[in-house]
Coordinates of C-alpha atoms and ligand atoms in Angstrom, one line a residue:
X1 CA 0.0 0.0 0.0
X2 CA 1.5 3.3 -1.0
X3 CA 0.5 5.7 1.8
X4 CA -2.8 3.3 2.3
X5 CA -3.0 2.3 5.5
X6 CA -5.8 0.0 6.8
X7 CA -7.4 3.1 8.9
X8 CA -7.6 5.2 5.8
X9 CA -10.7 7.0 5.0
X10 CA -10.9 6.2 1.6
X11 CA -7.7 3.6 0.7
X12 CA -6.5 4.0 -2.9
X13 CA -5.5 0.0 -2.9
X14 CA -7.5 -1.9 -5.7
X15 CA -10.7 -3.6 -3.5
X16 CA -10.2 -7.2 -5.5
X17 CA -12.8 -8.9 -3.2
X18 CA -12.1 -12.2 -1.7
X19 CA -13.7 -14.4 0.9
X20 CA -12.6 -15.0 4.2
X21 CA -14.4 -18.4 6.2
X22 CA -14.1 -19.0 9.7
X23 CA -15.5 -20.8 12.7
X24 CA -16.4 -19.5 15.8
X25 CA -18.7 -21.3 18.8
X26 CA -19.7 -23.9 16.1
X27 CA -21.0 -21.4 13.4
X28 CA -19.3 -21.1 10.3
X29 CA -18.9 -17.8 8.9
X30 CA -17.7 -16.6 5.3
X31 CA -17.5 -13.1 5.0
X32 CA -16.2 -10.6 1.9
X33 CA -13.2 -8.6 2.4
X34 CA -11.3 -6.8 0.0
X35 CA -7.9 -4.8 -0.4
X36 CA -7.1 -1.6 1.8
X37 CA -8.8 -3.0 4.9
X38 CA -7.1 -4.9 8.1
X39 CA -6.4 -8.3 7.8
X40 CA -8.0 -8.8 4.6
X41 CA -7.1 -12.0 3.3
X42 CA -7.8 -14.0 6.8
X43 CA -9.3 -13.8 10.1
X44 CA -6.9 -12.1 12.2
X45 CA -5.2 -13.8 14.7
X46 CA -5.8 -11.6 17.4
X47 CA -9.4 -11.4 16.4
X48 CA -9.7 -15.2 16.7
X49 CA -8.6 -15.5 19.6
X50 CA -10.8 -12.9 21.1
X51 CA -13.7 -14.6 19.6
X52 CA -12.6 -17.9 21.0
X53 CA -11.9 -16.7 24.4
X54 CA -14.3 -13.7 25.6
X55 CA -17.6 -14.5 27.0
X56 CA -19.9 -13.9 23.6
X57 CA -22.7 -12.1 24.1
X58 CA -25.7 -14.8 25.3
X59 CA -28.5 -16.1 23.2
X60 CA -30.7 -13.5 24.5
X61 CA -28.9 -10.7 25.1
X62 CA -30.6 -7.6 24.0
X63 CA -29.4 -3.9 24.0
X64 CA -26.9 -2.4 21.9
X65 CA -23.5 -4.1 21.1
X66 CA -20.4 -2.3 19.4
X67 CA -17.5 -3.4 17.3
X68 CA -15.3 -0.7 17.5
X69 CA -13.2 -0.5 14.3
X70 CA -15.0 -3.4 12.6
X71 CA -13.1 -3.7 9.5
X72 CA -14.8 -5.8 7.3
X73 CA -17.0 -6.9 9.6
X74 CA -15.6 -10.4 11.8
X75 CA -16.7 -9.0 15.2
X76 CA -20.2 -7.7 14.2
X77 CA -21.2 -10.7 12.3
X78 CA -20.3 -13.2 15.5
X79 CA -22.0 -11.1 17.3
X80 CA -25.0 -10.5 15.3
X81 CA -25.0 -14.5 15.0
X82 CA -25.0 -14.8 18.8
X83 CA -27.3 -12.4 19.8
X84 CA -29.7 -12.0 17.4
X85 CA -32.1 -10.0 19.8
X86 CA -29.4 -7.0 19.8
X87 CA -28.7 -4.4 17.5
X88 CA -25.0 -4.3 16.7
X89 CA -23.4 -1.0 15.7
X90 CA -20.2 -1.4 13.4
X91 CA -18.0 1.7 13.6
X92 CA -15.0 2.5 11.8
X93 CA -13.2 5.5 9.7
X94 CA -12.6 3.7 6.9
X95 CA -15.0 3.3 4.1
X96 CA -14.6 0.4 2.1
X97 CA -14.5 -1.6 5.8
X98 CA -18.1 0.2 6.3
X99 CA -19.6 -1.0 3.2
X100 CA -18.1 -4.3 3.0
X101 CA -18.8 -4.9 7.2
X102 CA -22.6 -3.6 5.3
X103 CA -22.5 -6.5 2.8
X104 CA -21.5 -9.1 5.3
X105 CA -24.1 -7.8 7.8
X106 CA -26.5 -8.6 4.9
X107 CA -24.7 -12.1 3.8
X108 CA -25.0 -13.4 7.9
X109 CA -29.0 -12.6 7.6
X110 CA -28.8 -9.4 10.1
X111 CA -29.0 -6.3 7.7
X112 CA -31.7 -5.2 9.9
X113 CA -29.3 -5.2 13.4
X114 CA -26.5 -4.2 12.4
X115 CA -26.0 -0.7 11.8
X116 CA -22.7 0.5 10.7
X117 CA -21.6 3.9 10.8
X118 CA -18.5 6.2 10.8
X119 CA -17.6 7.6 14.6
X120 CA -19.5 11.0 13.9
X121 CA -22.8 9.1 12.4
X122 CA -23.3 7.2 16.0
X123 CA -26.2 9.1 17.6
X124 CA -25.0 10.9 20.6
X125 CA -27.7 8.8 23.5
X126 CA -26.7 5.7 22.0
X127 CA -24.6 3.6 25.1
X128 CA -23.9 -0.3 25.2
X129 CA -24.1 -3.3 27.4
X130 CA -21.3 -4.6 25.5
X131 CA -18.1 -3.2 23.9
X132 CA -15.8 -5.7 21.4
X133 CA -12.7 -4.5 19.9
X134 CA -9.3 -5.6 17.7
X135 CA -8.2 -1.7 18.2
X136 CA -6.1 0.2 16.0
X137 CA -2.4 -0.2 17.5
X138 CA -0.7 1.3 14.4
X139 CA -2.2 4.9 14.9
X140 CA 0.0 5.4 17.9
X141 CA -1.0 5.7 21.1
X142 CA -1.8 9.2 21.8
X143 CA -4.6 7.9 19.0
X144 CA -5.4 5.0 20.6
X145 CA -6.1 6.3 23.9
X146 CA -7.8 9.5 22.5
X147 CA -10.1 6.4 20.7
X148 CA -10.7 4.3 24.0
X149 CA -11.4 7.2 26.1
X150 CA -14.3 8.8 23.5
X151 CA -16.1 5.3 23.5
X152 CA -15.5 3.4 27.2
X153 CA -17.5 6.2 28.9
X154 CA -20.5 5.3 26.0
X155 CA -20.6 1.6 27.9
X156 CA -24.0 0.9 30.4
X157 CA -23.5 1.4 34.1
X158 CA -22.8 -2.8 34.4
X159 CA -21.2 -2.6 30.4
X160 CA -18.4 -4.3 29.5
X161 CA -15.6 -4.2 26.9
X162 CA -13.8 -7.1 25.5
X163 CA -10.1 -5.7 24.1
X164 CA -7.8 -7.7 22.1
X165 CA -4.1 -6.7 22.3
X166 CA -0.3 -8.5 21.0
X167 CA 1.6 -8.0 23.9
X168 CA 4.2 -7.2 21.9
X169 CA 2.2 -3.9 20.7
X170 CA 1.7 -3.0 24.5
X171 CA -1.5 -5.6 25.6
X172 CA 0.5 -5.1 29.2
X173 CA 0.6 -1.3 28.9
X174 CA -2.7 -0.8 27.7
X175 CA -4.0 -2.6 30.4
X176 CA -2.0 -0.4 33.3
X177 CA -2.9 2.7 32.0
X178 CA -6.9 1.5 31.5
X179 CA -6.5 0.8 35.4
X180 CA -4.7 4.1 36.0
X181 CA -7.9 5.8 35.0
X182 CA -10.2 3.7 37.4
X183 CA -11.4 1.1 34.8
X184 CA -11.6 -2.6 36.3
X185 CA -9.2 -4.4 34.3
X186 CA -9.1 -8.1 34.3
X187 CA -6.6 -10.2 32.1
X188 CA -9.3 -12.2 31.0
X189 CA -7.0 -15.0 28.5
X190 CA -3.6 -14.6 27.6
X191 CA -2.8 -16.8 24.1
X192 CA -0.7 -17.0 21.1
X193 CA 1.0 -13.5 22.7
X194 CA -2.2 -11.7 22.5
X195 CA -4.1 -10.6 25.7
X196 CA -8.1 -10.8 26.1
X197 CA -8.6 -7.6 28.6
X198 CA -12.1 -7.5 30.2
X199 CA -13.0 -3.8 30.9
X200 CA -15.8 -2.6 33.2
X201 CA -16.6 0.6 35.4
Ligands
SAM301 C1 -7.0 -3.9 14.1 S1 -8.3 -3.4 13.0 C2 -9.6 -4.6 13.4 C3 -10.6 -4.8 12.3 C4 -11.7 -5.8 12.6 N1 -12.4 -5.6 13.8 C5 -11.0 -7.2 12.6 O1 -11.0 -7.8 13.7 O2 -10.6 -7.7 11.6 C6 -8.8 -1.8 13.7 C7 -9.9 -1.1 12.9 O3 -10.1 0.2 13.5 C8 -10.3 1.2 12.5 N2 -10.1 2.5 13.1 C9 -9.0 3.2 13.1 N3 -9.1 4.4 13.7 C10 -10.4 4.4 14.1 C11 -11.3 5.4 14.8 N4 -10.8 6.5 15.2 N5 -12.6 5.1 15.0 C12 -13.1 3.9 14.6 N6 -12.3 2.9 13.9 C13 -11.0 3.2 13.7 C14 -9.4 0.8 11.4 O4 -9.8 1.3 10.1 C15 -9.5 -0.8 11.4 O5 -10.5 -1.2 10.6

């Protein structure tokens, strides 16, 4: 990618769809992604392993969900498959991963729950029970903290926020300076060098 980066807006890299099938709890998934979004040619380790190992979301659950930074849509899908009494909002910058996380939303049968939108486009009263995110490491972490600390304080009085960090990219650090603020932070699974951080109030 020539000055593309998977958080772009709009990425110049050619989209050449492709499909991308995975398991998770049982349920096979195969999702569209294309070029100029994370991970677009697999499900991303990290991602897997905080599908595999946080609590999903129960049968029933209702409320609001959201992926934060749902690329082309992994999170949002499992957890539209889960729960399919909640309404799942898919948030990210970047464009393609909107409309693509869109066309999956529609391929997984839950057009109608999941609503995807960029940051700005999520009504301001909206909060959630639950919180999942792969988040964006590579924009630095003035960015990353800046992103964390606009949408934790959007989670339900007894919310809680699944996080998915390579300890290498600072999984450990991440975690101290959640509890710094006052955040409950519990290592929930440690695996493959990623760290599963459960988050609450
Ligand atoms: C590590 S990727 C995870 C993508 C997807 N959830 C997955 O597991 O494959 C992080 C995503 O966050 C998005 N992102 C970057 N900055 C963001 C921001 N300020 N608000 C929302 N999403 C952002 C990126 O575009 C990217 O799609």
């Amino acid at each position: 990618m020539t000055g593309d980066h998977y958080f772009s807006a709009e990425p110049g890299t050619a989209a050449r769809p492709r499909e991308v099938e995975f398991t998770v709890a049982g349920r096979d998934y195969a999702l569209t992604s294309a070029g100029g979004v994370f991970s677009a040619d697999r499900l991303d380790p990290g991602t897997a392993v905080l599908l595999r190992k946080a609590d999903l979301p129960a049968p029933d659950a209702a409320g609001n969900l959201l992926d934060l930074g749902c690329g082309f849509g992994p999170i949002a899908c499992v957890l539209a498959g889960s729960a399919p009494a909640a309404t799942v909002w898919a948030v990210d910058v970047n464009e393609r991963a909107r409309a693509l996380t869109a066309a999956n939303a529609a391929r997984v049968g839950a057009a109608d729950r999941v609503r995807v939108a960029a940051p700005d486009d999520v009504p301001d009263d909206v909060t959630f029970d639950q919180l999942w995110s792969n988040p964006p490491i590579r924009i630095g972490k003035d960015g990353l903290h800046e992103l964390l600390l606009r949408w934790l304080p959007r989670l339900a009085p007894d919310g809680v926020a699944w996080l998915v960090v390579a300890r290498h990219l600072g999984g450990d650090s991440l975690h101290r300076w959640l509890a710094e603020r006052g955040w409950q932070v519990r290592r929930h699974a440690s695996q493959k060098g990623y760290r599963v951080l459960r988050v609450t109030r």
